[in-house]
PDB file of C-alpha atoms in Angstrom:
ATOM      1  CA  MET T   1      20.245  -2.857 -30.412  1.00 49.00           C
ATOM      2  CA  VAL T   2      21.036  -5.982 -32.427  1.00 51.00           C
ATOM      3  CA  LEU T   3      19.060  -9.237 -32.175  1.00 54.00           C
ATOM      4  CA  ASN T   4      20.249 -12.478 -33.695  1.00 56.00           C
ATOM      5  CA  ASN T   5      18.231 -15.578 -32.761  1.00 60.00           C
ATOM      6  CA  ASN T   6      19.503 -17.907 -35.485  1.00 62.00           C
ATOM      7  CA  SER T   7      17.644 -15.700 -37.927  1.00 59.00           C
ATOM      8  CA  PRO T   8      18.477 -12.675 -40.016  1.00 63.00           C
ATOM      9  CA  VAL T   9      19.983  -9.895 -37.935  1.00 65.00           C
ATOM     10  CA  SER T  10      17.486  -7.244 -36.807  1.00 66.00           C
ATOM     11  CA  ARG T  11      18.663  -3.769 -35.946  1.00 70.00           C
ATOM     12  CA  SER T  12      17.032  -0.799 -34.313  1.00 71.00           C
ATOM     13  CA  ASN T  13      18.188   2.785 -34.297  1.00 76.00           C
ATOM     14  CA  TRP T  14      19.918   4.285 -31.290  1.00 77.00           C
ATOM     15  CA  GLY T  15      17.899   6.811 -29.326  1.00 75.00           C
ATOM     16  CA  GLU T  16      18.450   9.121 -26.422  1.00 77.00           C
ATOM     17  CA  ILE T  17      16.707   8.312 -23.130  1.00 68.00           C
ATOM     18  CA  THR T  18      16.030  11.595 -21.353  1.00 75.00           C
ATOM     19  CA  HIS T  19      14.737  10.018 -18.133  1.00 70.00           C
ATOM     20  CA  GLY T  20      13.435   6.705 -16.848  1.00 73.00           C
ATOM     21  CA  VAL T  21      14.466   3.116 -17.434  1.00 75.00           C
ATOM     22  CA  PRO T  22      12.869   0.418 -19.578  1.00 75.00           C
ATOM     23  CA  GLN T  23       9.966  -1.279 -17.835  1.00 76.00           C
ATOM     24  CA  GLY T  24      10.909  -4.725 -16.537  1.00 81.00           C
ATOM     25  CA  SER T  25      14.629  -4.017 -16.433  1.00 82.00           C
ATOM     26  CA  ILE T  26      16.714  -5.715 -13.760  1.00 85.00           C
ATOM     27  CA  LEU T  27      18.012  -2.434 -12.366  1.00 83.00           C
ATOM     28  CA  GLY T  28      14.582  -0.742 -12.514  1.00 82.00           C
ATOM     29  CA  PRO T  29      13.519  -1.421  -8.885  1.00 81.00           C
ATOM     30  CA  LEU T  30      16.899  -0.391  -7.459  1.00 83.00           C
ATOM     31  CA  LEU T  31      17.035   2.781  -9.531  1.00 82.00           C
ATOM     32  CA  PHE T  32      13.431   3.594  -8.538  1.00 81.00           C
ATOM     33  CA  LEU T  33      14.305   3.255  -4.842  1.00 81.00           C
ATOM     34  CA  LEU T  34      17.349   5.483  -5.288  1.00 83.00           C
ATOM     35  CA  TYR T  35      15.247   7.989  -7.232  1.00 81.00           C
ATOM     36  CA  ILE T  36      12.561   8.340  -4.535  1.00 82.00           C
ATOM     37  CA  ASN T  37      14.899   7.927  -1.549  1.00 81.00           C
ATOM     38  CA  ASP T  38      14.620  11.565  -0.439  1.00 84.00           C
ATOM     39  CA  SER T  39      10.803  11.691  -0.692  1.00 82.00           C
ATOM     40  CA  SER T  40      10.476  10.654   2.964  1.00 79.00           C
ATOM     41  CA  GLN T  41      12.002  14.007   3.976  1.00 81.00           C
ATOM     42  CA  ILE T  42       8.946  15.908   2.691  1.00 82.00           C
ATOM     43  CA  THR T  43       6.994  15.390   5.913  1.00 78.00           C
ATOM     44  CA  ASN T  44       6.901  17.414   9.119  1.00 77.00           C
ATOM     45  CA  GLU T  45       6.378  16.546  12.818  1.00 78.00           C
ATOM     46  CA  ASN T  46       2.635  15.867  12.314  1.00 77.00           C
ATOM     47  CA  SER T  47       3.024  13.574   9.324  1.00 82.00           C
ATOM     48  CA  LYS T  48       4.824  10.454   8.222  1.00 83.00           C
ATOM     49  CA  ILE T  49       5.388   9.021   4.757  1.00 83.00           C
ATOM     50  CA  ILE T  50       5.286   5.240   4.290  1.00 81.00           C
ATOM     51  CA  LEU T  51       6.962   3.770   1.216  1.00 78.00           C
ATOM     52  CA  TYR T  52       6.509   0.157   0.148  1.00 76.00           C
ATOM     53  CA  THR T  53       7.850  -0.646  -3.325  1.00 71.00           C
ATOM     54  CA  ASP T  54       5.923   1.752  -5.580  1.00 71.00           C
ATOM     55  CA  ASP T  55       3.086   2.346  -3.090  1.00 77.00           C
ATOM     56  CA  THR T  56       3.254   5.563  -1.084  1.00 80.00           C
ATOM     57  CA  SER T  57       1.014   6.437   1.857  1.00 82.00           C
ATOM     58  CA  LEU T  58       1.047   9.569   3.953  1.00 84.00           C
ATOM     59  CA  LEU T  59      -0.209   9.636   7.544  1.00 84.00           C
ATOM     60  CA  ILE T  60      -1.161  13.008   8.997  1.00 84.00           C
ATOM     61  CA  ALA T  61      -2.423  13.537  12.540  1.00 81.00           C
ATOM     62  CA  ASN T  62      -3.816  16.673  14.137  1.00 80.00           C
ATOM     63  CA  PRO T  63      -6.827  16.881  16.490  1.00 79.00           C
ATOM     64  CA  ASN T  64      -7.670  20.452  15.425  1.00 81.00           C
ATOM     65  CA  PRO T  65      -9.676  20.371  12.141  1.00 77.00           C
ATOM     66  CA  THR T  66      -8.367  23.745  10.921  1.00 81.00           C
ATOM     67  CA  ASN T  67      -4.741  22.892  11.638  1.00 83.00           C
ATOM     68  CA  PHE T  68      -5.315  19.453  10.123  1.00 81.00           C
ATOM     69  CA  GLU T  69      -6.596  20.925   6.843  1.00 81.00           C
ATOM     70  CA  ASN T  70      -3.739  23.460   6.728  1.00 84.00           C
ATOM     71  CA  ASN T  71      -1.231  20.672   7.382  1.00 84.00           C
ATOM     72  CA  VAL T  72      -2.749  18.466   4.643  1.00 82.00           C
ATOM     73  CA  ASN T  73      -2.645  21.319   2.115  1.00 82.00           C
ATOM     74  CA  LYS T  74       0.962  22.196   3.038  1.00 85.00           C
ATOM     75  CA  ILE T  75       2.086  18.568   2.676  1.00 85.00           C
ATOM     76  CA  CYS T  76       0.222  18.272  -0.660  1.00 83.00           C
ATOM     77  CA  GLN T  77       2.006  21.369  -1.943  1.00 84.00           C
ATOM     78  CA  ASP T  78       5.362  19.985  -0.770  1.00 87.00           C
ATOM     79  CA  ILE T  79       4.670  16.607  -2.390  1.00 85.00           C
ATOM     80  CA  ASN T  80       3.654  18.231  -5.679  1.00 84.00           C
ATOM     81  CA  ARG T  81       6.790  20.400  -5.599  1.00 87.00           C
ATOM     82  CA  TRP T  82       8.919  17.265  -5.016  1.00 88.00           C
ATOM     83  CA  PHE T  83       7.137  15.458  -7.881  1.00 85.00           C
ATOM     84  CA  ASN T  84       7.686  18.388 -10.263  1.00 86.00           C
ATOM     85  CA  THR T  85      11.352  18.719  -9.270  1.00 88.00           C
ATOM     86  CA  ASN T  86      11.885  15.010  -9.982  1.00 85.00           C
ATOM     87  CA  LEU T  87      10.028  15.050 -13.332  1.00 83.00           C
ATOM     88  CA  LEU T  88       7.136  13.005 -11.930  1.00 82.00           C
ATOM     89  CA  SER T  89       3.432  13.691 -11.730  1.00 80.00           C
ATOM     90  CA  LEU T  90       0.890  12.794  -9.072  1.00 78.00           C
ATOM     91  CA  ASN T  91      -2.004  10.773 -10.486  1.00 80.00           C
ATOM     92  CA  LEU T  92      -4.958  12.405  -8.716  1.00 80.00           C
ATOM     93  CA  ASP T  93      -7.318   9.762 -10.155  1.00 82.00           C
ATOM     94  CA  LYS T  94      -5.526   7.175  -7.995  1.00 83.00           C
ATOM     95  CA  THR T  95      -5.032   9.498  -5.033  1.00 84.00           C
ATOM     96  CA  HIS T  96      -7.523   9.686  -2.194  1.00 85.00           C
ATOM     97  CA  TYR T  97      -7.592  10.434   1.492  1.00 84.00           C
ATOM     98  CA  MET T  98      -9.307   8.794   4.412  1.00 85.00           C
ATOM     99  CA  GLN T  99     -10.040  10.333   7.788  1.00 84.00           C
ATOM    100  CA  PHE T 100     -10.202   7.934  10.711  1.00 83.00           C
ATOM    101  CA  ILE T 101     -13.230   8.757  12.858  1.00 83.00           C
ATOM    102  CA  ASN T 102     -15.104   7.310  15.809  1.00 81.00           C
ATOM    103  CA  LYS T 103     -18.834   6.985  16.497  1.00 76.00           C
ATOM    104  CA  ASN T 104     -19.026  10.464  18.049  1.00 80.00           C
ATOM    105  CA  SER T 105     -17.261  12.373  15.283  1.00 78.00           C
ATOM    106  CA  SER T 106     -17.900  13.118  11.671  1.00 75.00           C
ATOM    107  CA  PRO T 107     -15.353  13.523   8.882  1.00 74.00           C
ATOM    108  CA  THR T 108     -14.110  16.976   8.005  1.00 73.00           C
ATOM    109  CA  ASP T 109     -14.684  17.960   4.391  1.00 75.00           C
ATOM    110  CA  LEU T 110     -11.199  18.874   3.219  1.00 76.00           C
ATOM    111  CA  ASN T 111     -10.674  21.158   0.293  1.00 76.00           C
ATOM    112  CA  THR T 112      -7.358  19.843  -0.893  1.00 77.00           C
ATOM    113  CA  GLY T 113      -5.957  18.980  -4.258  1.00 72.00           C
ATOM    114  CA  HIS T 114      -3.652  20.181  -6.976  1.00 71.00           C
ATOM    115  CA  GLY T 115      -4.547  22.658  -9.666  1.00 73.00           C
ATOM    116  CA  ASN T 116      -8.264  22.389 -10.321  1.00 78.00           C
ATOM    117  CA  LYS T 117      -8.533  18.711  -9.241  1.00 80.00           C
ATOM    118  CA  LYS T 118      -9.704  17.876  -5.747  1.00 82.00           C
ATOM    119  CA  ILE T 119      -8.453  14.798  -3.882  1.00 83.00           C
ATOM    120  CA  ALA T 120     -11.384  12.458  -3.233  1.00 83.00           C
ATOM    121  CA  ASN T 121     -12.414  11.290   0.238  1.00 84.00           C
ATOM    122  CA  THR T 122     -13.027   7.591   0.811  1.00 86.00           C
ATOM    123  CA  CYS T 123     -14.404   5.491   3.678  1.00 86.00           C
ATOM    124  CA  THR T 124     -12.502   2.323   2.730  1.00 87.00           C
ATOM    125  CA  THR T 125      -9.141   1.619   1.164  1.00 87.00           C
ATOM    126  CA  LYS T 126      -6.578  -1.133   0.858  1.00 84.00           C
ATOM    127  CA  PHE T 127      -3.194  -0.792   2.501  1.00 81.00           C
ATOM    128  CA  LEU T 128      -0.780  -3.521   1.371  1.00 78.00           C
ATOM    129  CA  GLY T 129      -3.761  -5.731   0.560  1.00 79.00           C
ATOM    130  CA  LEU T 130      -5.414  -5.162   3.932  1.00 83.00           C
ATOM    131  CA  PRO T 131      -8.848  -3.506   3.706  1.00 85.00           C
ATOM    132  CA  LEU T 132      -9.208  -0.557   6.080  1.00 84.00           C
ATOM    133  CA  GLU T 133     -12.334   1.377   7.073  1.00 87.00           C
ATOM    134  CA  ASN T 134     -12.338   4.915   8.384  1.00 86.00           C
ATOM    135  CA  THR T 135     -14.130   3.706  11.558  1.00 86.00           C
ATOM    136  CA  LEU T 136     -11.438   1.042  12.112  1.00 81.00           C
ATOM    137  CA  SER T 137     -14.097  -1.658  12.009  1.00 81.00           C
ATOM    138  CA  TRP T 138     -12.537  -4.901  10.814  1.00 81.00           C
ATOM    139  CA  LYS T 139     -15.656  -6.230   9.087  1.00 85.00           C
ATOM    140  CA  THR T 140     -14.237  -5.681   5.574  1.00 84.00           C
ATOM    141  CA  HIS T 141     -11.127  -7.627   6.605  1.00 83.00           C
ATOM    142  CA  ILE T 142     -12.837 -10.439   8.508  1.00 86.00           C
ATOM    143  CA  ASP T 143     -15.705 -11.193   6.099  1.00 89.00           C
ATOM    144  CA  PRO T 144     -13.460 -12.312   3.177  1.00 88.00           C
ATOM    145  CA  ILE T 145     -11.116 -14.425   5.339  1.00 89.00           C
ATOM    146  CA  VAL T 146     -13.839 -16.420   7.141  1.00 92.00           C
ATOM    147  CA  PRO T 147     -14.572 -18.615   4.069  1.00 94.00           C
ATOM    148  CA  LYS T 148     -10.832 -19.076   3.477  1.00 92.00           C
ATOM    149  CA  LEU T 149     -10.304 -20.179   7.080  1.00 92.00           C
ATOM    150  CA  SER T 150     -13.328 -22.470   6.857  1.00 93.00           C
ATOM    151  CA  SER T 151     -11.894 -24.064   3.723  1.00 92.00           C
ATOM    152  CA  ALA T 152      -8.489 -24.473   5.381  1.00 91.00           C
ATOM    153  CA  THR T 153     -10.094 -26.062   8.451  1.00 92.00           C
ATOM    154  CA  PHE T 154     -12.035 -28.513   6.285  1.00 93.00           C
ATOM    155  CA  ALA T 155      -8.896 -29.468   4.330  1.00 90.00           C
ATOM    156  CA  ILE T 156      -6.867 -30.037   7.507  1.00 91.00           C
ATOM    157  CA  ARG T 157      -9.673 -32.079   9.097  1.00 92.00           C
ATOM    158  CA  THR T 158      -9.998 -34.182   5.919  1.00 93.00           C
ATOM    159  CA  ILE T 159      -6.290 -35.077   5.669  1.00 92.00           C
ATOM    160  CA  LYS T 160      -5.669 -35.432   9.424  1.00 92.00           C
ATOM    161  CA  PRO T 161      -6.016 -39.260   9.520  1.00 92.00           C
ATOM    162  CA  PHE T 162      -3.411 -39.686   6.761  1.00 93.00           C
ATOM    163  CA  LEU T 163      -0.568 -37.407   7.936  1.00 91.00           C
ATOM    164  CA  SER T 164       1.827 -37.167  10.848  1.00 93.00           C
ATOM    165  CA  GLN T 165       1.622 -34.421  13.476  1.00 92.00           C
ATOM    166  CA  ASP T 166       4.624 -32.603  11.940  1.00 93.00           C
ATOM    167  CA  SER T 167       3.089 -32.649   8.456  1.00 92.00           C
ATOM    168  CA  LEU T 168      -0.204 -31.332   9.833  1.00 92.00           C
ATOM    169  CA  LYS T 169       1.630 -28.493  11.610  1.00 92.00           C
ATOM    170  CA  MET T 170       3.383 -27.581   8.384  1.00 92.00           C
ATOM    171  CA  ILE T 171       0.065 -27.495   6.517  1.00 91.00           C
ATOM    172  CA  PHE T 172      -1.564 -25.543   9.354  1.00 92.00           C
ATOM    173  CA  TYR T 173       1.125 -22.849   9.295  1.00 92.00           C
ATOM    174  CA  SER T 174       1.178 -22.561   5.517  1.00 90.00           C
ATOM    175  CA  TYR T 175      -2.580 -22.680   4.951  1.00 87.00           C
ATOM    176  CA  PHE T 176      -4.468 -21.475   8.047  1.00 91.00           C
ATOM    177  CA  HIS T 177      -1.917 -19.479  10.046  1.00 91.00           C
ATOM    178  CA  SER T 178      -0.743 -17.429   7.037  1.00 88.00           C
ATOM    179  CA  ILE T 179      -4.317 -16.284   6.317  1.00 88.00           C
ATOM    180  CA  MET T 180      -5.078 -15.588   9.978  1.00 86.00           C
ATOM    181  CA  THR T 181      -1.971 -13.533  10.702  1.00 85.00           C
ATOM    182  CA  TYR T 182      -1.660 -11.498   7.477  1.00 83.00           C
ATOM    183  CA  GLY T 183      -1.708  -7.825   8.462  1.00 76.00           C
ATOM    184  CA  ILE T 184      -1.837  -8.642  12.166  1.00 76.00           C
ATOM    185  CA  ILE T 185       0.412  -5.691  12.974  1.00 72.00           C
ATOM    186  CA  PHE T 186      -2.487  -3.423  11.966  1.00 68.00           C
ATOM    187  CA  TRP T 187      -5.497  -5.127  13.471  1.00 62.00           C
ATOM    188  CA  GLY T 188      -4.249  -6.425  16.800  1.00 59.00           C
ATOM    189  CA  LYS T 189      -1.703  -8.111  18.964  1.00 51.00           C
ATOM    190  CA  PHE T 190      -3.374 -11.500  18.722  1.00 44.00           C
ATOM    191  CA  ILE T 191      -0.739 -14.240  18.521  1.00 44.00           C
ATOM    192  CA  LEU T 192      -1.755 -17.628  17.193  1.00 44.00           C
TER     193      LEU T 192
END
């Protein structure tokens, strides 16, 4: 590579890139999507993989605890095999699982992992910025947005005498409505 910014020419040596692309490159996101495109075929009829940019989530459903654990372990093996084949590694420090339960059930202690590392169980997680609890209580989602909505309401009420109806609607949709409806597909069919 040669750099010349109105200064003496700087040179670096050529090197072989065995895999990967430079971080921040323009083609990086496209090449990443092409690279992981076949990862969604790892799943079976009881599971579904969800890809969003570089975030991957796996949903597995089975009412029978024994079959559920066997299915989780099989999918984990398949995922690890796919990772190894594609020269990637699964970061088990950032990997966890969450079992959705109701008041009358308790979580099953799964013995799943890779090598000698076990995948940790969690009661809460974030999915695309939306906090989720294993009981599907929305308290962890609602509590942080209440002050934001209160602030938005105060701002709209304060500027109401000075703006037209159309301007107020625009502010409402950009400030209040966007907070209220973020992640609505997960937590209900409420339409504002």
